[in-house]
Amino acid sequence: MATLHRKLLGLLPRVGVQVLDLGSGAAVVYRRGVRRRVALGKGADLVLRGRTAAWKQVPLGGTGARLLLDERETAADERKFQLSAASYLCGQHVTALLDRYEVNCVFDVGANSGQYGRQLRRLGYTGRIVSFEPTEEAFGKLRQAAEGDPDWQVHRIGLGREDTTQSIHVGWNTMNSLLPPSDYGKDRYKRFAKTRTEDIEVRRLDGMMDKALAGIDDPRPYLKMDTQGYDLEVFAGAGDRAEDFVAMQSEVATLRLYEGSPRMGEAIAVYEERGFEITGMYPVSREEATGRVVEFDCVMVRASAVPAGRQGHL
């Protein structure tokens, strides 16, 4: 005998409402266009409108997860697809590390308008975030992003090797930097052709940590740096307090966008000397013509900092 649910679904087309029955008590109802279902495996379907012939599902090993993609679209812009996938995977990996290492405070250095902090919240991190952004326009957006989040602190300062005042290049969208662009950078980004500067306050990281960690029992901080070629200067300002961080993330460059910025090998060697080891490298930008990676997000951990009982697979 048909259930009341099935009877109602059968009546809807008579009043101009179309029904796509997904079975097991689920259905999609709609007024216009053609919807089709694409099976994603046991217990899951995707409902699409319009062309679906190019959609393909790719199993991701034995995880039970599947990647659904339009092969024609991804082939048309392979670089964009790869970078988007890398960004997603980096976020997932960092979230897993924050849980594994029981991180309870993330230092977000080079926060810009708060993109990283918002991503952490979307991915389920509930601990403290302390964001640093020195430029006026970006900080205004950062402050708005953190409003209503009682455990997200924001500071309008830059971090560096010493306490000082410096001029920062601004007007480059998310790429504001204390360093001038290199010749390679100028060739790659037209935005570098025009610049203006702001005077900003710069402080050492070690002088900010006690205030940032106040009220946290057994602090287990994570350091994220994205300062457009200035990460090693930020790290130098941590001094001996670098030992406090259980894990970290730095944007490292294989091709120099800024004058005086370190190459990837130099930066990683410094981090490794201080006890950090690589757990992931995720491309941030690539040359369209050659395919060369310009920058990676490098994620690192202090292996000895894994809490007792948390040494399982990651």
mmCIF file of C-alpha atoms in Angstrom:
data_model
loop_
_atom_site.group_PDB
_atom_site.id
_atom_site.type_symbol
_atom_site.label_atom_id
_atom_site.label_comp_id
_atom_site.label_asym_id
_atom_site.label_seq_id
_atom_site.Cartn_x
_atom_site.Cartn_y
_atom_site.Cartn_z
ATOM 1 C CA MET A 1 0.000 0.000 0.000
ATOM 2 C CA ALA A 2 1.333 3.444 -0.952
ATOM 3 C CA THR A 3 2.232 5.648 1.984
ATOM 4 C CA LEU A 4 0.792 9.131 2.406
ATOM 5 C CA HIS A 5 4.227 10.452 1.423
ATOM 6 C CA ARG A 6 4.102 8.587 -1.917
ATOM 7 C CA LYS A 7 0.528 9.664 -2.582
ATOM 8 C CA LEU A 8 1.416 13.314 -2.105
ATOM 9 C CA LEU A 9 4.384 12.982 -4.432
ATOM 10 C CA GLY A 10 2.079 11.510 -7.064
ATOM 11 C CA LEU A 11 -0.295 14.488 -6.829
ATOM 12 C CA LEU A 12 2.307 17.228 -7.120
ATOM 13 C CA PRO A 13 2.860 16.986 -10.935
ATOM 14 C CA ARG A 14 -0.843 17.747 -11.412
ATOM 15 C CA VAL A 15 -0.295 21.236 -9.983
ATOM 16 C CA GLY A 16 2.850 21.927 -11.991
ATOM 17 C CA VAL A 17 5.408 20.769 -9.449
ATOM 18 C CA GLN A 18 7.903 18.188 -10.642
ATOM 19 C CA VAL A 19 9.201 15.407 -8.403
ATOM 20 C CA LEU A 20 12.483 13.540 -8.405
ATOM 21 C CA ASP A 21 12.033 10.589 -6.082
ATOM 22 C CA LEU A 22 15.288 9.609 -4.362
ATOM 23 C CA GLY A 23 13.785 6.687 -2.487
ATOM 24 C CA SER A 24 13.972 5.901 1.212
ATOM 25 C CA GLY A 25 11.697 8.771 2.146
ATOM 26 C CA ALA A 26 13.591 11.468 0.239
ATOM 27 C CA ALA A 27 12.572 13.472 -2.811
ATOM 28 C CA VAL A 28 13.380 16.720 -4.588
ATOM 29 C CA VAL A 29 10.474 18.903 -5.705
ATOM 30 C CA TYR A 30 10.901 21.762 -8.187
ATOM 31 C CA ARG A 31 8.932 23.889 -10.636
ATOM 32 C CA ARG A 32 11.190 24.460 -13.632
ATOM 33 C CA GLY A 33 14.005 22.764 -15.453
ATOM 34 C CA VAL A 34 15.066 19.159 -15.559
ATOM 35 C CA ARG A 35 16.748 17.599 -12.555
ATOM 36 C CA ARG A 36 18.748 14.400 -12.769
ATOM 37 C CA ARG A 37 20.256 12.281 -10.081
ATOM 38 C CA VAL A 38 23.823 11.055 -10.108
ATOM 39 C CA ALA A 39 24.506 8.113 -7.820
ATOM 40 C CA LEU A 40 27.482 8.689 -5.553
ATOM 41 C CA GLY A 41 27.544 5.233 -4.084
ATOM 42 C CA LYS A 42 25.742 3.558 -1.246
ATOM 43 C CA GLY A 43 23.178 5.806 0.364
ATOM 44 C CA ALA A 44 24.039 9.042 -1.469
ATOM 45 C CA ASP A 45 22.857 10.824 -4.607
ATOM 46 C CA LEU A 46 23.606 14.212 -6.134
ATOM 47 C CA VAL A 47 20.740 16.071 -7.789
ATOM 48 C CA LEU A 48 21.738 18.287 -10.718
ATOM 49 C CA ARG A 49 19.986 20.603 -13.118
ATOM 50 C CA GLY A 50 20.954 20.682 -16.768
ATOM 51 C CA ARG A 51 23.865 18.900 -18.459
ATOM 52 C CA THR A 52 25.274 16.012 -16.435
ATOM 53 C CA ALA A 53 26.901 13.817 -19.047
ATOM 54 C CA ALA A 54 30.426 14.986 -18.216
ATOM 55 C CA TRP A 55 30.204 14.420 -14.471
ATOM 56 C CA LYS A 56 32.490 11.700 -13.180
ATOM 57 C CA GLN A 57 33.025 10.352 -9.700
ATOM 58 C CA VAL A 58 36.523 9.338 -8.656
ATOM 59 C CA PRO A 59 36.991 7.154 -5.559
ATOM 60 C CA LEU A 60 39.731 8.458 -3.259
ATOM 61 C CA GLY A 61 41.533 5.262 -2.369
ATOM 62 C CA GLY A 62 39.829 3.123 0.232
ATOM 63 C CA THR A 63 38.547 6.062 2.269
ATOM 64 C CA GLY A 64 34.940 5.820 1.107
ATOM 65 C CA ALA A 65 35.187 9.414 -0.142
ATOM 66 C CA ARG A 66 34.552 10.304 -3.770
ATOM 67 C CA LEU A 67 35.538 13.288 -5.879
ATOM 68 C CA LEU A 68 32.794 14.439 -8.242
ATOM 69 C CA LEU A 69 34.034 16.483 -11.179
ATOM 70 C CA ASP A 70 33.180 17.680 -14.642
ATOM 71 C CA GLU A 71 36.137 16.472 -16.673
ATOM 72 C CA ARG A 72 35.622 19.010 -19.445
ATOM 73 C CA GLU A 73 35.636 21.918 -17.030
ATOM 74 C CA THR A 74 38.641 20.714 -15.043
ATOM 75 C CA ALA A 75 40.612 19.939 -18.193
ATOM 76 C CA ALA A 76 39.911 23.460 -19.451
ATOM 77 C CA ASP A 77 41.649 25.001 -16.422
ATOM 78 C CA GLU A 78 43.759 22.253 -14.853
ATOM 79 C CA ARG A 79 45.883 24.746 -12.904
ATOM 80 C CA LYS A 80 42.909 26.335 -11.161
ATOM 81 C CA PHE A 81 41.467 22.915 -10.354
ATOM 82 C CA GLN A 82 44.737 21.672 -8.854
ATOM 83 C CA LEU A 83 45.219 24.770 -6.711
ATOM 84 C CA SER A 84 41.638 24.635 -5.436
ATOM 85 C CA ALA A 85 42.068 20.972 -4.536
ATOM 86 C CA ALA A 86 45.361 21.738 -2.767
ATOM 87 C CA SER A 87 43.741 24.512 -0.733
ATOM 88 C CA TYR A 88 40.962 22.167 0.383
ATOM 89 C CA LEU A 89 43.371 19.365 1.283
ATOM 90 C CA CYS A 90 45.624 21.756 3.208
ATOM 91 C CA GLY A 91 42.672 22.916 5.292
ATOM 92 C CA GLN A 92 41.651 19.346 6.046
ATOM 93 C CA HIS A 93 45.202 18.392 7.010
ATOM 94 C CA VAL A 94 45.687 21.396 9.291
ATOM 95 C CA THR A 95 42.365 20.695 11.003
ATOM 96 C CA ALA A 96 43.453 17.117 11.684
ATOM 97 C CA LEU A 97 46.779 18.339 13.093
ATOM 98 C CA LEU A 98 45.091 20.850 15.383
ATOM 99 C CA ASP A 99 43.074 17.999 16.822
ATOM 100 C CA ARG A 100 45.974 15.534 17.004
ATOM 101 C CA TYR A 101 48.290 17.994 18.748
ATOM 102 C CA GLU A 102 45.468 19.357 20.935
ATOM 103 C CA VAL A 103 46.120 22.907 19.768
ATOM 104 C CA ASN A 104 44.230 25.487 21.808
ATOM 105 C CA CYS A 105 45.581 28.730 20.319
ATOM 106 C CA VAL A 106 46.319 29.550 16.671
ATOM 107 C CA PHE A 107 48.580 32.528 15.947
ATOM 108 C CA ASP A 108 47.348 33.859 12.585
ATOM 109 C CA VAL A 109 50.167 36.109 11.349
ATOM 110 C CA GLY A 110 49.372 38.019 8.174
ATOM 111 C CA ALA A 111 45.647 37.612 8.705
ATOM 112 C CA ASN A 112 44.560 40.023 5.967
ATOM 113 C CA SER A 113 40.749 40.208 6.157
ATOM 114 C CA GLY A 114 40.328 37.071 8.269
ATOM 115 C CA GLN A 115 40.124 34.378 5.597
ATOM 116 C CA TYR A 116 42.192 31.893 7.580
ATOM 117 C CA GLY A 117 40.304 32.404 10.823
ATOM 118 C CA ARG A 118 36.951 31.976 9.088
ATOM 119 C CA GLN A 119 38.199 28.770 7.459
ATOM 120 C CA LEU A 120 39.298 27.395 10.835
ATOM 121 C CA ARG A 121 35.841 28.001 12.255
ATOM 122 C CA ARG A 122 34.137 26.415 9.232
ATOM 123 C CA LEU A 123 36.327 23.344 9.642
ATOM 124 C CA GLY A 124 35.378 22.949 13.288
ATOM 125 C CA TYR A 125 38.250 24.497 15.264
ATOM 126 C CA THR A 126 36.802 26.042 18.438
ATOM 127 C CA GLY A 127 39.947 27.170 20.290
ATOM 128 C CA ARG A 128 41.459 30.626 20.500
ATOM 129 C CA ILE A 129 42.603 32.513 17.404
ATOM 130 C CA VAL A 130 44.985 35.477 17.690
ATOM 131 C CA SER A 131 45.252 37.369 14.393
ATOM 132 C CA PHE A 132 47.814 39.994 13.411
ATOM 133 C CA GLU A 133 47.240 42.349 10.474
ATOM 134 C CA PRO A 134 48.969 45.746 10.221
ATOM 135 C CA THR A 135 47.293 47.441 7.235
ATOM 136 C CA GLU A 136 44.341 49.760 7.772
ATOM 137 C CA GLU A 137 41.897 48.496 5.145
ATOM 138 C CA ALA A 138 42.503 44.783 5.724
ATOM 139 C CA PHE A 139 42.388 45.183 9.498
ATOM 140 C CA GLY A 140 38.963 46.830 9.281
ATOM 141 C CA LYS A 141 37.651 43.737 7.494
ATOM 142 C CA LEU A 142 39.449 41.436 9.925
ATOM 143 C CA ARG A 143 37.846 43.156 12.897
ATOM 144 C CA GLN A 144 34.409 42.707 11.333
ATOM 145 C CA ALA A 145 35.125 39.016 10.664
ATOM 146 C CA ALA A 146 36.002 38.454 14.331
ATOM 147 C CA GLU A 147 33.004 40.331 15.729
ATOM 148 C CA GLY A 148 30.776 38.107 17.823
ATOM 149 C CA ASP A 149 33.533 35.520 18.280
ATOM 150 C CA PRO A 150 34.698 35.929 21.900
ATOM 151 C CA ASP A 151 37.771 33.732 21.448
ATOM 152 C CA TRP A 152 39.126 35.471 18.330
ATOM 153 C CA GLN A 153 41.533 38.305 19.170
ATOM 154 C CA VAL A 154 42.740 40.765 16.528
ATOM 155 C CA HIS A 155 45.759 43.099 16.678
ATOM 156 C CA ARG A 156 46.630 45.837 14.219
ATOM 157 C CA ILE A 157 50.373 45.257 14.207
ATOM 158 C CA GLY A 158 52.938 43.464 12.082
ATOM 159 C CA LEU A 159 55.418 40.966 13.467
ATOM 160 C CA GLY A 160 59.130 40.917 12.761
ATOM 161 C CA ARG A 161 62.663 40.511 14.059
ATOM 162 C CA GLU A 162 62.576 43.638 16.246
ATOM 163 C CA ASP A 163 60.213 46.187 17.755
ATOM 164 C CA THR A 164 60.134 49.101 15.338
ATOM 165 C CA THR A 165 58.086 51.154 12.891
ATOM 166 C CA GLN A 166 58.302 50.283 9.195
ATOM 167 C CA SER A 167 56.656 51.141 5.899
ATOM 168 C CA ILE A 168 54.595 48.428 4.242
ATOM 169 C CA HIS A 169 53.615 48.288 0.570
ATOM 170 C CA VAL A 170 49.816 48.236 0.246
ATOM 171 C CA GLY A 171 47.238 48.232 -2.516
ATOM 172 C CA TRP A 172 48.239 44.779 -3.748
ATOM 173 C CA ASN A 173 45.021 43.057 -2.681
ATOM 174 C CA THR A 174 46.017 40.184 -0.352
ATOM 175 C CA MET A 175 49.730 40.555 -1.154
ATOM 176 C CA ASN A 176 50.731 43.586 0.954
ATOM 177 C CA SER A 177 54.378 43.221 1.941
ATOM 178 C CA LEU A 178 57.140 44.873 3.946
ATOM 179 C CA LEU A 179 59.435 43.936 1.044
ATOM 180 C CA PRO A 180 59.517 45.499 -2.438
ATOM 181 C CA PRO A 181 58.669 43.277 -5.410
ATOM 182 C CA SER A 182 61.443 41.522 -7.301
ATOM 183 C CA ASP A 183 61.842 41.827 -11.056
ATOM 184 C CA TYR A 184 60.216 38.407 -11.356
ATOM 185 C CA GLY A 185 57.338 39.568 -9.151
ATOM 186 C CA LYS A 186 56.788 42.661 -11.280
ATOM 187 C CA ASP A 187 56.648 40.526 -14.418
ATOM 188 C CA ARG A 188 54.177 38.114 -12.823
ATOM 189 C CA TYR A 189 51.784 40.538 -11.117
ATOM 190 C CA LYS A 190 50.671 43.759 -12.803
ATOM 191 C CA ARG A 191 49.360 44.966 -9.427
ATOM 192 C CA PHE A 192 52.986 45.525 -8.340
ATOM 193 C CA ALA A 193 53.348 48.348 -10.888
ATOM 194 C CA LYS A 194 51.525 50.767 -8.589
ATOM 195 C CA THR A 195 52.075 50.949 -4.870
ATOM 196 C CA ARG A 196 51.657 53.151 -1.864
ATOM 197 C CA THR A 197 52.953 52.670 1.663
ATOM 198 C CA GLU A 198 51.660 52.843 5.213
ATOM 199 C CA ASP A 199 53.723 53.228 8.354
ATOM 200 C CA ILE A 200 52.982 50.334 10.692
ATOM 201 C CA GLU A 201 53.934 49.148 14.145
ATOM 202 C CA VAL A 202 56.081 45.995 14.170
ATOM 203 C CA ARG A 203 56.604 43.864 17.272
ATOM 204 C CA ARG A 204 58.508 40.697 18.120
ATOM 205 C CA LEU A 205 56.337 37.595 18.469
ATOM 206 C CA ASP A 206 57.919 36.536 21.763
ATOM 207 C CA GLY A 207 56.768 39.799 23.328
ATOM 208 C CA MET A 208 53.157 39.124 22.315
ATOM 209 C CA MET A 209 52.801 35.526 23.424
ATOM 210 C CA ASP A 210 52.081 35.860 27.139
ATOM 211 C CA LYS A 211 49.169 38.215 26.491
ATOM 212 C CA ALA A 212 47.844 36.057 23.656
ATOM 213 C CA LEU A 213 47.948 32.871 25.745
ATOM 214 C CA ALA A 214 46.633 34.392 28.980
ATOM 215 C CA GLY A 215 43.938 32.291 30.616
ATOM 216 C CA ILE A 216 44.741 29.087 28.700
ATOM 217 C CA ASP A 217 45.748 26.155 30.893
ATOM 218 C CA ASP A 218 48.598 24.172 29.319
ATOM 219 C CA PRO A 219 48.925 26.307 26.133
ATOM 220 C CA ARG A 220 49.564 24.344 22.940
ATOM 221 C CA PRO A 221 49.939 27.005 20.245
ATOM 222 C CA TYR A 222 50.099 26.681 16.438
ATOM 223 C CA LEU A 223 51.890 29.282 14.305
ATOM 224 C CA LYS A 224 50.520 30.191 10.873
ATOM 225 C CA MET A 225 52.504 32.720 8.828
ATOM 226 C CA ASP A 226 51.558 34.276 5.486
ATOM 227 C CA THR A 227 53.440 37.567 5.278
ATOM 228 C CA GLN A 228 54.488 37.785 1.626
ATOM 229 C CA GLY A 229 58.172 36.988 1.929
ATOM 230 C CA TYR A 230 58.587 38.037 5.572
ATOM 231 C CA ASP A 231 57.889 34.750 7.386
ATOM 232 C CA LEU A 232 61.502 34.144 8.445
ATOM 233 C CA GLU A 233 61.627 37.606 10.017
ATOM 234 C CA VAL A 234 58.452 36.808 11.959
ATOM 235 C CA PHE A 235 59.924 33.484 13.041
ATOM 236 C CA ALA A 236 63.157 35.157 14.163
ATOM 237 C CA GLY A 237 61.069 37.401 16.408
ATOM 238 C CA ALA A 238 59.778 34.330 18.251
ATOM 239 C CA GLY A 239 63.255 33.790 19.705
ATOM 240 C CA ASP A 240 63.365 30.945 22.219
ATOM 241 C CA ARG A 241 59.549 30.982 22.369
ATOM 242 C CA ALA A 242 59.525 29.152 19.027
ATOM 243 C CA GLU A 243 59.980 26.041 21.163
ATOM 244 C CA ASP A 244 56.463 26.622 22.574
ATOM 245 C CA PHE A 245 54.758 25.942 19.237
ATOM 246 C CA VAL A 246 53.677 22.345 18.667
ATOM 247 C CA ALA A 247 53.196 22.865 14.916
ATOM 248 C CA MET A 248 53.401 25.571 12.295
ATOM 249 C CA GLN A 249 52.556 26.633 8.757
ATOM 250 C CA SER A 250 54.561 28.926 6.508
ATOM 251 C CA GLU A 251 54.218 30.098 2.916
ATOM 252 C CA VAL A 252 57.529 29.218 1.259
ATOM 253 C CA ALA A 253 58.612 30.348 -2.195
ATOM 254 C CA THR A 254 60.391 28.436 -4.933
ATOM 255 C CA LEU A 255 60.491 31.595 -7.064
ATOM 256 C CA ARG A 256 61.263 34.932 -5.413
ATOM 257 C CA LEU A 257 58.390 37.443 -5.658
ATOM 258 C CA TYR A 258 59.948 39.949 -3.238
ATOM 259 C CA GLU A 259 63.441 41.400 -2.976
ATOM 260 C CA GLY A 260 65.373 39.899 -0.074
ATOM 261 C CA SER A 261 62.877 37.119 0.629
ATOM 262 C CA PRO A 262 64.258 33.619 1.296
ATOM 263 C CA ARG A 263 63.900 30.718 -1.103
ATOM 264 C CA MET A 264 62.063 27.606 0.037
ATOM 265 C CA GLY A 265 65.154 25.591 0.944
ATOM 266 C CA GLU A 266 66.549 28.353 3.141
ATOM 267 C CA ALA A 267 63.298 28.819 5.034
ATOM 268 C CA ILE A 268 62.673 25.128 5.615
ATOM 269 C CA ALA A 269 66.257 24.621 6.831
ATOM 270 C CA VAL A 270 65.685 27.256 9.537
ATOM 271 C CA TYR A 271 62.430 25.658 10.647
ATOM 272 C CA GLU A 272 63.986 22.188 10.707
ATOM 273 C CA GLU A 273 66.903 23.453 12.770
ATOM 274 C CA ARG A 274 64.368 24.549 15.390
ATOM 275 C CA GLY A 275 62.833 21.068 15.567
ATOM 276 C CA PHE A 276 59.975 21.160 13.042
ATOM 277 C CA GLU A 277 59.408 18.482 10.390
ATOM 278 C CA ILE A 278 57.281 18.576 7.246
ATOM 279 C CA THR A 279 53.877 16.884 7.176
ATOM 280 C CA GLY A 280 52.493 18.492 4.011
ATOM 281 C CA MET A 281 53.354 20.750 1.062
ATOM 282 C CA TYR A 282 50.428 22.327 -0.817
ATOM 283 C CA PRO A 283 50.839 24.528 -3.935
ATOM 284 C CA VAL A 284 49.482 28.047 -3.475
ATOM 285 C CA SER A 285 50.310 29.472 -6.904
ATOM 286 C CA ARG A 286 51.711 28.132 -10.157
ATOM 287 C CA GLU A 287 52.878 29.686 -13.404
ATOM 288 C CA GLU A 288 50.266 29.222 -16.068
ATOM 289 C CA ALA A 289 52.763 28.969 -18.920
ATOM 290 C CA THR A 290 55.313 26.584 -17.381
ATOM 291 C CA GLY A 291 53.437 24.860 -14.561
ATOM 292 C CA ARG A 292 56.185 25.743 -12.066
ATOM 293 C CA VAL A 293 55.037 26.147 -8.476
ATOM 294 C CA VAL A 294 55.702 29.673 -7.201
ATOM 295 C CA GLU A 295 54.719 29.174 -3.543
ATOM 296 C CA PHE A 296 53.775 26.306 -1.233
ATOM 297 C CA ASP A 297 51.950 26.202 2.069
ATOM 298 C CA CYS A 298 54.422 24.188 4.162
ATOM 299 C CA VAL A 299 52.879 22.492 7.218
ATOM 300 C CA MET A 300 55.257 21.254 9.913
ATOM 301 C CA VAL A 301 55.072 19.677 13.360
ATOM 302 C CA ARG A 302 57.241 19.122 16.386
ATOM 303 C CA ALA A 303 56.890 15.333 16.531
ATOM 304 C CA SER A 304 57.855 15.146 20.197
ATOM 305 C CA ALA A 305 54.839 17.329 21.021
ATOM 306 C CA VAL A 306 52.237 14.674 20.176
ATOM 307 C CA PRO A 307 50.236 14.158 23.407
ATOM 308 C CA ALA A 308 50.440 10.781 25.087
ATOM 309 C CA GLY A 309 47.862 8.397 23.656
ATOM 310 C CA ARG A 310 47.585 10.352 20.362
ATOM 311 C CA GLN A 311 50.327 8.568 18.403
ATOM 312 C CA GLY A 312 47.960 6.677 16.089
ATOM 313 C CA HIS A 313 47.650 7.114 12.326
ATOM 314 C CA LEU A 314 47.022 10.582 10.922
#
